[in-house]
Short mmCIF file of C-alpha atoms in Angstrom, two decimals:
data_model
loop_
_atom_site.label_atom_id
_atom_site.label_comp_id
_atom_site.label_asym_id
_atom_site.label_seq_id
_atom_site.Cartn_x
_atom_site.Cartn_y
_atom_site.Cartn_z
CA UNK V 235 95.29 42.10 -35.58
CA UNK V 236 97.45 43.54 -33.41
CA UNK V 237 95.68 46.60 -32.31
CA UNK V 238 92.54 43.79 -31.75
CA UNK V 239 94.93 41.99 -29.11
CA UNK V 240 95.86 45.23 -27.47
CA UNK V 241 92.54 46.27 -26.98
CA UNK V 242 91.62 42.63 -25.39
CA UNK V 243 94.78 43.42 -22.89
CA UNK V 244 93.43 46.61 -22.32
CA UNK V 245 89.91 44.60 -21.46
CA UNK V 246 91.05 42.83 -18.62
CA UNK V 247 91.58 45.76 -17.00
CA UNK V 248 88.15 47.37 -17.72
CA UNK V 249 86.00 43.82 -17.08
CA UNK V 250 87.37 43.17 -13.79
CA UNK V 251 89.00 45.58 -11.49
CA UNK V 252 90.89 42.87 -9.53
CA UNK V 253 94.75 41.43 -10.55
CA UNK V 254 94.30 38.05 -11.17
CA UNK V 255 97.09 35.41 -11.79
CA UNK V 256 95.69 33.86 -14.67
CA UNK V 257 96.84 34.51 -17.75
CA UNK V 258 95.48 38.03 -19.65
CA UNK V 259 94.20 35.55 -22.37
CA UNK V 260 92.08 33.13 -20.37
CA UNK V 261 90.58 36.83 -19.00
CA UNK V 262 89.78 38.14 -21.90
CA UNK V 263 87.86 34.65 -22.96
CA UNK V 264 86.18 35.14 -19.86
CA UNK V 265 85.12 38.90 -21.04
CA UNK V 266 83.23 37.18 -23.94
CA UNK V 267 81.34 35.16 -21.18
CA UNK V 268 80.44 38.32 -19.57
CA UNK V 269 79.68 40.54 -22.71
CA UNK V 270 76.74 37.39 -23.97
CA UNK V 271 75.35 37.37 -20.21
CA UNK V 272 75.23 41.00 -20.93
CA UNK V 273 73.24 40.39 -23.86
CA UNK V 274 70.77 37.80 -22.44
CA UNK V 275 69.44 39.68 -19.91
CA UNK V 276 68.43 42.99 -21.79
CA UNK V 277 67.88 41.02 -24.99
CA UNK V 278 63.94 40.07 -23.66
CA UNK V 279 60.95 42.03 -23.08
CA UNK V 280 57.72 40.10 -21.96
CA UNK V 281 54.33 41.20 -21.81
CA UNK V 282 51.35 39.14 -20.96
CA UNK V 283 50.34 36.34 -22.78
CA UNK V 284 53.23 37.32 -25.19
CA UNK V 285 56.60 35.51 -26.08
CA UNK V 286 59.07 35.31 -22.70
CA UNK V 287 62.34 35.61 -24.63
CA UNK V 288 61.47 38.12 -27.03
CA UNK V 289 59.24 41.76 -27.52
CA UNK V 290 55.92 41.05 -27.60
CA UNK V 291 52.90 43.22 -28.92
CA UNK V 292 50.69 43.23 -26.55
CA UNK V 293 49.83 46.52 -24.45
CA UNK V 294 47.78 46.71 -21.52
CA UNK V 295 44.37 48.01 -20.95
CA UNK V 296 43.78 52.42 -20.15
CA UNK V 297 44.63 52.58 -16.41
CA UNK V 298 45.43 49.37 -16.06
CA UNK V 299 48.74 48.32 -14.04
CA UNK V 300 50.73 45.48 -14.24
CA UNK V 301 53.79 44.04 -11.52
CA UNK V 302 56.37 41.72 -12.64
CA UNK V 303 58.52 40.21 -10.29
CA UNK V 304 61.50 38.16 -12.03
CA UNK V 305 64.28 35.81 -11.87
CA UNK V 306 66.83 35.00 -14.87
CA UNK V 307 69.48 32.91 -15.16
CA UNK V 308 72.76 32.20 -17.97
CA UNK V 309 75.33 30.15 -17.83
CA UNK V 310 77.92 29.96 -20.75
CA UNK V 311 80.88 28.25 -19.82
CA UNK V 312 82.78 29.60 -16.95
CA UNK V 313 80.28 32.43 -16.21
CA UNK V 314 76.91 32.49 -14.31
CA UNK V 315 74.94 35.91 -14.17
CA UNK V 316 71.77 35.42 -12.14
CA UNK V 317 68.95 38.58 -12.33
CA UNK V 318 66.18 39.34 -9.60
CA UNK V 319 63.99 42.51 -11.26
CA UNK V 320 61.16 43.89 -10.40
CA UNK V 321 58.89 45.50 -13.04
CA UNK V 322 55.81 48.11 -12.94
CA UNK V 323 53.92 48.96 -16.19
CA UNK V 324 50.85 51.28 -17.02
CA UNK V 325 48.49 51.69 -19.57
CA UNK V 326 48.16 55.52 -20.34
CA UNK V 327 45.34 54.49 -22.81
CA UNK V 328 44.48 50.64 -24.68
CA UNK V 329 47.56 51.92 -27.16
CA UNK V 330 50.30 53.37 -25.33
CA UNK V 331 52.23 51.90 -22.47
CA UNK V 332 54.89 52.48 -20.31
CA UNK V 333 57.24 50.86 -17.75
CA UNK V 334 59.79 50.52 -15.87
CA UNK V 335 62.51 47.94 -14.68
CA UNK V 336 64.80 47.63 -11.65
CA UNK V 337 67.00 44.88 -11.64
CA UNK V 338 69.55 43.03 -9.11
CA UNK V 339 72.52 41.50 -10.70
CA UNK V 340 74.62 38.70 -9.16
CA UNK V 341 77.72 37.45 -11.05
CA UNK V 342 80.08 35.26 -11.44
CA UNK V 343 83.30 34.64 -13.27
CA UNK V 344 85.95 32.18 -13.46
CA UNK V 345 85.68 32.35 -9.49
CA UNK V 346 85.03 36.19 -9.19
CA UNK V 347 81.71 37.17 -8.08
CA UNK V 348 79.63 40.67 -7.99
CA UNK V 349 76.06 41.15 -6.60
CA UNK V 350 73.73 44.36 -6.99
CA UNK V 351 71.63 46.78 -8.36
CA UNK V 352 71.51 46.72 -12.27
CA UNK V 353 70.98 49.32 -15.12
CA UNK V 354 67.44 50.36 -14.62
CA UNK V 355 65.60 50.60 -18.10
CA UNK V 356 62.60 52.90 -18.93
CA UNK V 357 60.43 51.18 -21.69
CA UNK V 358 57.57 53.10 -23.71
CA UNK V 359 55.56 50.77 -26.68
CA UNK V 360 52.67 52.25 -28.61
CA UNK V 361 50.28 49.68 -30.59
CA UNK V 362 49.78 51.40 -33.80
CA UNK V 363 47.65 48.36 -35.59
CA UNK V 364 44.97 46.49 -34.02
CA UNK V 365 42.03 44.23 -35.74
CA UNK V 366 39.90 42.25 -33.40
CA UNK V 367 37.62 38.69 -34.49
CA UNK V 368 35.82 36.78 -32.85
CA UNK V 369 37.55 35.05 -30.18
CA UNK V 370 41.09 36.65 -32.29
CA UNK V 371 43.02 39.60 -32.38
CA UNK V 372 45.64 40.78 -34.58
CA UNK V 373 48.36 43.09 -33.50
CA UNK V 374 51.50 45.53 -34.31
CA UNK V 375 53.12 47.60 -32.09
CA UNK V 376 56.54 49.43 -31.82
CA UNK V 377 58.42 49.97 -28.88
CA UNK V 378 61.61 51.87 -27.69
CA UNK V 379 63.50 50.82 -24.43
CA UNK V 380 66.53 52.82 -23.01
CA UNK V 381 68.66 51.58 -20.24
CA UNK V 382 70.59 54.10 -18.06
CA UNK V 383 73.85 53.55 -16.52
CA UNK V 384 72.70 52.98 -12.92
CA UNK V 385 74.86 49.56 -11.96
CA UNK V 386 77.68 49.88 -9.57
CA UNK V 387 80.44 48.99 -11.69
CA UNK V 388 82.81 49.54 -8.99
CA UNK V 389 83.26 45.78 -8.11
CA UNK V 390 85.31 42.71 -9.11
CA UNK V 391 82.93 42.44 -12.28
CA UNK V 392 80.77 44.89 -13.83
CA UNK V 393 77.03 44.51 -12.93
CA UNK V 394 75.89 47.08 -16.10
CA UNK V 395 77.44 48.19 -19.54
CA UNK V 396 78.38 51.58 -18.20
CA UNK V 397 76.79 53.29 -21.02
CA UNK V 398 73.08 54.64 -21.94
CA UNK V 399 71.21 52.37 -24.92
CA UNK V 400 69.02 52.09 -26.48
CA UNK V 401 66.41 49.03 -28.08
CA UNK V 402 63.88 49.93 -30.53
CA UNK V 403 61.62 47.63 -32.62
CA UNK V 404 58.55 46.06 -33.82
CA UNK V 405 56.66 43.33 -32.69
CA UNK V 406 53.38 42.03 -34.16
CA UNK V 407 51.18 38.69 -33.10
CA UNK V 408 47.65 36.92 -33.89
CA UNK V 409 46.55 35.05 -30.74
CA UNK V 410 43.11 33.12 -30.67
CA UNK V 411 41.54 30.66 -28.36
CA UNK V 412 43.36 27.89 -29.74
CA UNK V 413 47.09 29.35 -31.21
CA UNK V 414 49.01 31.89 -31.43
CA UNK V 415 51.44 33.60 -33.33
CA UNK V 416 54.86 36.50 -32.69
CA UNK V 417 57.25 37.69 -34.96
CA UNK V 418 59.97 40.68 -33.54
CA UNK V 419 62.81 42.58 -34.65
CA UNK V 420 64.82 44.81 -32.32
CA UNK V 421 68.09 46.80 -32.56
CA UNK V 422 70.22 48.01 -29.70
CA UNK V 423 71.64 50.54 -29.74
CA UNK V 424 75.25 50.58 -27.37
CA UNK V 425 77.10 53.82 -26.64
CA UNK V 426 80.35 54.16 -25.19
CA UNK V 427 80.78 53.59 -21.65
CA UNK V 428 83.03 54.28 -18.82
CA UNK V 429 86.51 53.80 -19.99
CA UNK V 430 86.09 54.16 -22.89
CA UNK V 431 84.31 50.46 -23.51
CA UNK V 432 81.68 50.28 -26.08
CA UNK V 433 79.76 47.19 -26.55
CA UNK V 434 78.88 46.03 -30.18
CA UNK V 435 75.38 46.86 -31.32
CA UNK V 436 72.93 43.72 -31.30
CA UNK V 437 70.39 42.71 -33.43
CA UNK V 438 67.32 40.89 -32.34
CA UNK V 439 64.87 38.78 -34.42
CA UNK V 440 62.53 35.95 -33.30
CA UNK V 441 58.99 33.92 -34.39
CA UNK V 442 56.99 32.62 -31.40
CA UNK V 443 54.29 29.69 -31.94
CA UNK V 444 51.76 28.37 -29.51
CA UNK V 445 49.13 26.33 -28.15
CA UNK V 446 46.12 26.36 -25.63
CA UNK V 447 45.61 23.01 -25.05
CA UNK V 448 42.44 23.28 -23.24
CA UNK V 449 39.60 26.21 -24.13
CA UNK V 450 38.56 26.66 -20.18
CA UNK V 451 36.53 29.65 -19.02
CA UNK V 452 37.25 32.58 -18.12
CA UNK V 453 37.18 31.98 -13.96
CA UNK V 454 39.13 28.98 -14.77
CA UNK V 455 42.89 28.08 -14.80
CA UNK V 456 44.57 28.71 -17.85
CA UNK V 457 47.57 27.19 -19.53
CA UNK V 458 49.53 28.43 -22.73
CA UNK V 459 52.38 26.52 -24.46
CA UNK V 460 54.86 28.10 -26.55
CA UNK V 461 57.68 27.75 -28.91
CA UNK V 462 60.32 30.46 -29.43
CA UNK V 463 62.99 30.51 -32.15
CA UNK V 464 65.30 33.28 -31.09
CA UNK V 465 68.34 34.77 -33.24
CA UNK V 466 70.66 37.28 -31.73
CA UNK V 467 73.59 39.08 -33.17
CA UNK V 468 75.92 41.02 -31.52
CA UNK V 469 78.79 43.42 -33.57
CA UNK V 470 82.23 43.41 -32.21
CA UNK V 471 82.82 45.32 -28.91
CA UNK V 472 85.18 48.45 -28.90
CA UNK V 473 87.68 49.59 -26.63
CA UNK V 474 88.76 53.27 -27.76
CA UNK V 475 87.50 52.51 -31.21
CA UNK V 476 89.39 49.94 -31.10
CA UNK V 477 87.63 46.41 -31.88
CA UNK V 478 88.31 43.68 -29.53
CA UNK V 479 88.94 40.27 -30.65
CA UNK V 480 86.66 37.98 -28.62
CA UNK V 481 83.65 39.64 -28.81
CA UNK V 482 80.28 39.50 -30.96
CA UNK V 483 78.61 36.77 -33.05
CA UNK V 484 75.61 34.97 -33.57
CA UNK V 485 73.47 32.73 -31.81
CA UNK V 486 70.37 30.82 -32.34
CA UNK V 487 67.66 29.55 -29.52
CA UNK V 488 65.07 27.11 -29.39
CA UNK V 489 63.13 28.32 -26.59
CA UNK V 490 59.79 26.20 -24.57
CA UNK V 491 57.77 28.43 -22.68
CA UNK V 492 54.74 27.45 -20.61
CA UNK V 493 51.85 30.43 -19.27
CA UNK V 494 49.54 29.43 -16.18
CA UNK V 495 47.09 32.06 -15.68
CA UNK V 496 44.31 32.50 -12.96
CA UNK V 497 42.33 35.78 -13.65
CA UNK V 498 44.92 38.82 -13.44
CA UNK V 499 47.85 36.72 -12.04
CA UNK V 500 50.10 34.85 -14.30
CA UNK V 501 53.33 32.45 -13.79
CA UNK V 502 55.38 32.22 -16.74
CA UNK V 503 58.78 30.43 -17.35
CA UNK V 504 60.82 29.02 -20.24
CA UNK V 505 64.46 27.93 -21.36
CA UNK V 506 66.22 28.60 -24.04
CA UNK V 507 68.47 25.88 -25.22
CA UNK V 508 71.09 27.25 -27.86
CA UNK V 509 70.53 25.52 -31.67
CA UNK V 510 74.10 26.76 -33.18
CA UNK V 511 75.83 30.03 -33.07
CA UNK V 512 79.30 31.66 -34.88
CA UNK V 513 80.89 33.52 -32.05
CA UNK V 514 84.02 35.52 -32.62
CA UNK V 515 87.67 34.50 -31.54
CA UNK V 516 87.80 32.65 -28.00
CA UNK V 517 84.53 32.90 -26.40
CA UNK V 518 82.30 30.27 -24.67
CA UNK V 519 78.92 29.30 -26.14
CA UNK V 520 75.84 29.99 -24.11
CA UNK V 521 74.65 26.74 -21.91
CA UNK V 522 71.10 27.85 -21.33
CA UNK V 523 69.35 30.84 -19.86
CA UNK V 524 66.41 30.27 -18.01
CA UNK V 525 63.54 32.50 -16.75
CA UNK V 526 60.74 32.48 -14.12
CA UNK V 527 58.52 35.27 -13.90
CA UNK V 528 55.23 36.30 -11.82
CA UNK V 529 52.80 39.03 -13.12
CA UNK V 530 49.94 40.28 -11.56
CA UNK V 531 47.66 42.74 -13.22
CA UNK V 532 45.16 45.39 -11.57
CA UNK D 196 -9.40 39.21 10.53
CA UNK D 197 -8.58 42.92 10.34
CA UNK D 198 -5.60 42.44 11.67
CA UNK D 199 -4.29 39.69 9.25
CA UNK D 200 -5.94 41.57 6.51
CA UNK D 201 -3.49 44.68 7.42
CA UNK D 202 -0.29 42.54 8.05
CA UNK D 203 -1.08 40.97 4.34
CA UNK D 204 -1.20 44.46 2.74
CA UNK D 205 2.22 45.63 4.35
CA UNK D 206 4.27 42.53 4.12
CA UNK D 207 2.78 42.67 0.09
CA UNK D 208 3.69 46.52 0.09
CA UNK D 209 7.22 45.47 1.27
CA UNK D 210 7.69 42.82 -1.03
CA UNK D 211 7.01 45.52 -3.53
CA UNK D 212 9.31 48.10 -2.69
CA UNK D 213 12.27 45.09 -1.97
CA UNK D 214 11.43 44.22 -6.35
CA UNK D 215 11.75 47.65 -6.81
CA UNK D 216 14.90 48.32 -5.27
CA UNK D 217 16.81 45.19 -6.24
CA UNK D 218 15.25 45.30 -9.99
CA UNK D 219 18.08 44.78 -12.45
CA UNK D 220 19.18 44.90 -16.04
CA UNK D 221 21.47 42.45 -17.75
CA UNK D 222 22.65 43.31 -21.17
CA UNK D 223 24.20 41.02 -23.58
CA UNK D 224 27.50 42.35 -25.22
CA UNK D 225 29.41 40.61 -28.31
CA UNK D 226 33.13 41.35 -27.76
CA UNK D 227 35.90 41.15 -30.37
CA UNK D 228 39.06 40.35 -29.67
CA UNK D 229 38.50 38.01 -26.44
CA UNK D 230 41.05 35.42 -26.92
CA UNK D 231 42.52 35.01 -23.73
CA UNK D 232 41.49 35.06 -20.06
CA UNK D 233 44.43 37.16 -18.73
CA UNK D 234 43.89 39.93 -20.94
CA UNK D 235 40.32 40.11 -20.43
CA UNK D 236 40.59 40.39 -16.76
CA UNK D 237 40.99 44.52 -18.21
CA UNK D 238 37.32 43.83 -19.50
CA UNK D 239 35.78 42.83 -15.87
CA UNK D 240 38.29 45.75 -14.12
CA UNK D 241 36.67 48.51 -16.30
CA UNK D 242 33.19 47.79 -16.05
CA UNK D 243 33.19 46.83 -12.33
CA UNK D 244 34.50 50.73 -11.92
CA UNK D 245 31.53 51.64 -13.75
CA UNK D 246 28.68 53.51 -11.57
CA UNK D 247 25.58 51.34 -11.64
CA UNK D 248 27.54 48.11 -12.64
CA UNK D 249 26.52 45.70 -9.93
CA UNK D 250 27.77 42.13 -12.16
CA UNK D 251 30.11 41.10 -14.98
CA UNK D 252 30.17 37.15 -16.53
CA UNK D 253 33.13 37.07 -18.73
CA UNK D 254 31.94 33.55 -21.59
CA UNK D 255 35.21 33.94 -23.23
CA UNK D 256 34.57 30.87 -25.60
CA UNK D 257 31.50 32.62 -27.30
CA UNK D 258 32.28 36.06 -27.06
CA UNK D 259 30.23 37.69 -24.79
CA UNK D 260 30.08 39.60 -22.00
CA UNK D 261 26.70 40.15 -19.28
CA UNK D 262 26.63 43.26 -18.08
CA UNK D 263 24.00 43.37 -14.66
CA UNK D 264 23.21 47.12 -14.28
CA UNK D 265 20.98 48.26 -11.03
CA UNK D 266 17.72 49.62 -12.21
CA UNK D 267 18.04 53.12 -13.31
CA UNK D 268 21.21 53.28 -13.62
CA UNK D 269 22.67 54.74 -16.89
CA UNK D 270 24.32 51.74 -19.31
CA UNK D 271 23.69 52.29 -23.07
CA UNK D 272 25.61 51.25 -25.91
CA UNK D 273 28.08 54.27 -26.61
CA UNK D 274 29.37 53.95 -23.27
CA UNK D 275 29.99 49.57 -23.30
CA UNK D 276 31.71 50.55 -26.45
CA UNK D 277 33.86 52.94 -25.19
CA UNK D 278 34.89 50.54 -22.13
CA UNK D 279 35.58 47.82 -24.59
CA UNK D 280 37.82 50.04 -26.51
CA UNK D 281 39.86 51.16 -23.06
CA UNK D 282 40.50 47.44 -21.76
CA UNK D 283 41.85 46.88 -25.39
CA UNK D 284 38.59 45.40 -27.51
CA UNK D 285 36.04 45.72 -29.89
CA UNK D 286 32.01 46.03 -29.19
CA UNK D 287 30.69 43.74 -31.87
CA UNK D 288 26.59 43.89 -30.38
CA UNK D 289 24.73 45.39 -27.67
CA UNK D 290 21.31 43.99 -26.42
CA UNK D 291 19.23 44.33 -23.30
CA UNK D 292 18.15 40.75 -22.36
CA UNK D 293 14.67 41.28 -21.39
CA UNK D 294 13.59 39.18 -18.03
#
């Protein structure tokens, strides 16, 4: 226990680079904040007509090119972490895709802020399984994302995890006219950062179900609901080996998403409202986190 | 009389030749797959960058596809399936929908 509380002094130091007057504990219950705003915004991947808040298993089309231009947003407790990203993918063939993402990261603390560019993450996915119905498809595809340490970390806060990780999963799905259908499982890898800070490795699993309410044509408006239950577990952080007290846990999200699509341009948005989660020592449960995204395809 | 007889025979040559070069080919093709209207947008990209392609009408609640093809140009069934397969489908049937 006691080399836990001398690694969550030894936090305060690494989270924030400014002397604050507040007491080292209240800091280090603001690092949790910071290390599950961490989490939200690299826990998702979103692909069209896929889940918003978790992998999804679609892939786009041979040559094809798709342009996502995001906003997130988390609140839990005393922190905010707001994310602008921009997003380019490309389909190699029908099978194998890659992408890439560039975010801005704006942050706040207890009353510290940060703004600017994030940890840029490279993303490859390969759909190994495909069976196509009428009017249905059926799909399974793996995919491996690795985030480099590209955030100034030089601020008040921390805008990236100082470290190069890695997410790697599956995703599969059944989507029709009428429903659909997503079930993921994803495992990030965290190595050690600058400092000497490692975050705790987090595990990802989720089942997506939705709706099209109304079977329009295809040069017609079209509008998708979904459902997303979301569970994500994070192991302790580590601060020279050493674990640190308020870090890692559990949580579970309910998560509405709505799709409007118009030919190859797509607005997509959702919230995901936390259920229950078992978070370690003194750390603040997630409020919400919220995401708006456009997509255009060509 | 001559005259109108000759202006007859080259407006009706003209109208001839204009059939001839705007003569076209629709083909029906029964897609797999084609759930939603997003993703098929790849469907309508790949065969409008196909030489010869001149129309595409995506019925995504049946299935189908109409492919409009200028006459003479090259569109057989190897090739539609190979496009369906690119843009992420399945060719179920190919059919040339006689006018």
């Amino acid at each position: 226990m006691g080399s836990v509380m001398r690694a969550t002094s030894f936090l305060c130091q690494h989270l924030f680079c400014v002397v604050s007057s507040r007491p080292c504990i209240q800091r280090a219950t603001v690092g949790g904040v910071v290390a599950w705003i961490f989490f939200a915004v690299v826990g998702g991947t979103a692909i069209a007509h896929g889940p918003l808040f978790s992998p999804a298993p679609e892939t786009i089309w041979a040559g094809g090119a798709e342009i996502t231009l995001g906003y997130h947003r988390a609140e839990a407790g005393a922190g905010r972490e707001q994310n602008g990203f921009l997003e380019a993918k490309y389909g190699l063939t029908s099978r194998w895709e890659i992408g890439v993402e560039l975010p801005y990261v704006s942050r706040r603390v207890d009353g510290i802020g940060a703004g600017g560019l994030g940890d840029l993450t490279f993303a490859a996915k390969y759909q190994f399984w495909r069976q196509d119905l009428p009017g249905a498809q059926y799909k399974t595809t793996g995919f491996v994302n690795v985030k480099v340490p590209t955030a100034d970390n030089g601020q008040n806060l921390r805008l990236g995890s100082g470290s190069t990780d890695v997410i790697a999963g599956l995703a599969a799905g059944y989507e029709s006219r009428r429903w659909y259908w997503f079930a993921s499982s994803a495992y990030r890898f965290n190595s050690e950062g600058d400092g000497g800070l490692k975050q705790g490795d987090r595990q990802f699993l989720s089942a997506v179900g939705g709706i099209r309410p109304i079977l329009n044509e295809y040069n017609e408006p079209d509008t998708v609901l979904m459902l997303e239950l979301n569970w994500e577990r994070a192991d302790r952080d580590s601060l020279n080996s050493l674990p640190l007290a308020d870090t890692g846990g559990w949580t579970l999200f309910a998560s509405p998403v709505i799709w409007w699509t118009y030919r190859q341009a797509a607005v997509r948005a959702g919230v995901q409202i936390p259920l229950t989660d078992d978070l370690n020592g003194a750390q603040s449960s997630a409020d919400y986190r919220a995401k708006v995204e456009l997509v255009y395809h060509f | 009389m001559k005259r109108l007889k000759i202006i007859s025979v080259v407006i009706a040559f003209f109208l001839t030749i204009s059939n001839a070069a705007w003569a076209e080919e629709t083909y029906r093709l029964r897609v797999d797959g084609l759930a939603c209207p997003f993703c098929a947008y790849g469907v309508e990209k790949k065969l409008k960058n196909t030489e010869g392609v001149i129309g595409v009408d995506i019925q995504i609640n049946d299935g189908i596809v109409l492919v409009t093809v200028e006459d003479g140009a090259r569109f057989d069934e190897a090739q539609a399936r190979r496009i369906m397969e690119e843009a992420g489908f399945t060719l179920r049937s190919f059919e040339r929908i006689e006018a």
